[in-house]
């Protein structure tokens, strides 16, 4: 079976050493163990590198602009 493992939360990173990171990795490993093909789409990322060059005001301005453009139901899914 082909499985898409999707996480829409922008702050949940697959590589984080936390409960949610461990849970996501173990679920994916379980699917693979049973012979399934797993593709991941993790909005929060899959590597431990964090962007450090973003200025908080710039991010806030971009966020407010995006909120005006994106339908509310989609915004609720991707925002925190």
mmCIF file of C-alpha atoms in Angstrom:
data_model
loop_
_atom_site.group_PDB
_atom_site.id
_atom_site.type_symbol
_atom_site.label_atom_id
_atom_site.label_comp_id
_atom_site.label_asym_id
_atom_site.label_seq_id
_atom_site.Cartn_x
_atom_site.Cartn_y
_atom_site.Cartn_z
ATOM 1 C CA UNK A 1 0.000 0.000 0.000
ATOM 2 C CA UNK A 2 1.183 3.548 -0.707
ATOM 3 C CA UNK A 3 0.742 5.880 2.268
ATOM 4 C CA UNK A 4 1.114 9.645 2.504
ATOM 5 C CA UNK A 5 1.998 10.673 6.069
ATOM 6 C CA UNK A 6 0.882 14.299 6.334
ATOM 7 C CA UNK A 7 1.367 16.761 9.189
ATOM 8 C CA UNK A 8 0.039 20.280 8.588
ATOM 9 C CA UNK A 9 1.348 21.812 11.816
ATOM 10 C CA UNK A 10 4.134 24.281 10.977
ATOM 11 C CA UNK A 11 6.020 23.756 14.264
ATOM 12 C CA UNK A 12 6.112 19.944 14.422
ATOM 13 C CA UNK A 13 9.391 18.813 12.934
ATOM 14 C CA UNK A 14 9.899 15.121 12.189
ATOM 15 C CA UNK A 15 13.508 15.192 13.410
ATOM 16 C CA UNK A 16 12.779 16.835 16.791
ATOM 17 C CA UNK A 17 13.719 14.757 19.827
ATOM 18 C CA UNK A 18 10.273 15.146 21.428
ATOM 19 C CA UNK A 19 7.184 13.028 21.973
ATOM 20 C CA UNK A 20 5.519 14.087 18.736
ATOM 21 C CA UNK A 21 8.734 13.636 16.734
ATOM 22 C CA UNK A 22 9.247 10.151 18.134
ATOM 23 C CA UNK A 23 5.594 9.267 17.514
ATOM 24 C CA UNK A 24 5.709 10.374 13.868
ATOM 25 C CA UNK A 25 8.973 8.506 13.210
ATOM 26 C CA UNK A 26 7.706 5.316 14.881
ATOM 27 C CA UNK A 27 4.391 5.347 12.994
ATOM 28 C CA UNK A 28 6.249 5.781 9.694
ATOM 29 C CA UNK A 29 8.724 3.022 10.660
ATOM 30 C CA UNK A 30 5.806 0.730 11.561
ATOM 31 C CA UNK A 31 4.183 1.218 8.178
ATOM 32 C CA UNK A 32 7.484 0.533 6.421
ATOM 33 C CA UNK A 33 8.121 -2.530 8.577
ATOM 34 C CA UNK A 34 4.850 -4.013 7.341
ATOM 35 C CA UNK A 35 5.895 -3.466 3.721
ATOM 36 C CA UNK A 36 4.085 -0.222 2.920
ATOM 37 C CA UNK A 37 5.606 2.544 0.823
ATOM 38 C CA UNK A 38 5.485 5.781 2.854
ATOM 39 C CA UNK A 39 5.900 9.313 1.502
ATOM 40 C CA UNK A 40 6.008 12.154 4.018
ATOM 41 C CA UNK A 41 4.681 15.689 3.769
ATOM 42 C CA UNK A 42 5.622 17.374 7.029
ATOM 43 C CA UNK A 43 4.993 21.125 6.913
ATOM 44 C CA UNK A 44 7.187 21.670 10.002
ATOM 45 C CA UNK A 45 10.139 20.038 8.260
ATOM 46 C CA UNK A 46 12.092 16.827 8.352
ATOM 47 C CA UNK A 47 15.558 18.106 9.296
ATOM 48 C CA UNK A 48 16.857 19.774 12.441
ATOM 49 C CA UNK A 49 18.077 22.909 10.674
ATOM 50 C CA UNK A 50 16.080 25.943 11.758
ATOM 51 C CA UNK A 51 16.052 29.150 9.684
ATOM 52 C CA UNK A 52 17.857 31.848 11.654
ATOM 53 C CA UNK A 53 17.863 34.702 9.153
ATOM 54 C CA UNK A 54 14.213 35.716 9.500
ATOM 55 C CA UNK A 55 13.480 38.971 11.264
ATOM 56 C CA UNK A 56 10.415 38.765 13.598
ATOM 57 C CA UNK A 57 8.742 41.870 12.122
ATOM 58 C CA UNK A 58 9.230 40.585 8.595
ATOM 59 C CA UNK A 59 7.675 37.236 9.523
ATOM 60 C CA UNK A 60 4.766 38.955 11.272
ATOM 61 C CA UNK A 61 4.094 41.166 8.253
ATOM 62 C CA UNK A 62 4.217 38.196 5.899
ATOM 63 C CA UNK A 63 1.916 36.228 8.194
ATOM 64 C CA UNK A 64 -0.693 39.000 8.229
ATOM 65 C CA UNK A 65 -0.584 39.281 4.430
ATOM 66 C CA UNK A 66 -0.956 35.534 3.989
ATOM 67 C CA UNK A 67 -3.871 35.443 6.437
ATOM 68 C CA UNK A 68 -5.765 37.892 4.219
ATOM 69 C CA UNK A 69 -5.176 35.758 1.118
ATOM 70 C CA UNK A 70 -5.732 32.241 2.457
ATOM 71 C CA UNK A 71 -9.300 31.023 3.134
ATOM 72 C CA UNK A 72 -10.036 30.766 6.877
ATOM 73 C CA UNK A 73 -10.501 26.978 6.956
ATOM 74 C CA UNK A 74 -7.077 26.458 5.381
ATOM 75 C CA UNK A 75 -5.497 29.089 7.649
ATOM 76 C CA UNK A 76 -6.832 27.291 10.730
ATOM 77 C CA UNK A 77 -5.174 24.100 9.508
ATOM 78 C CA UNK A 78 -1.735 25.593 8.956
ATOM 79 C CA UNK A 79 -1.533 28.212 11.715
ATOM 80 C CA UNK A 80 -0.814 27.774 15.386
#
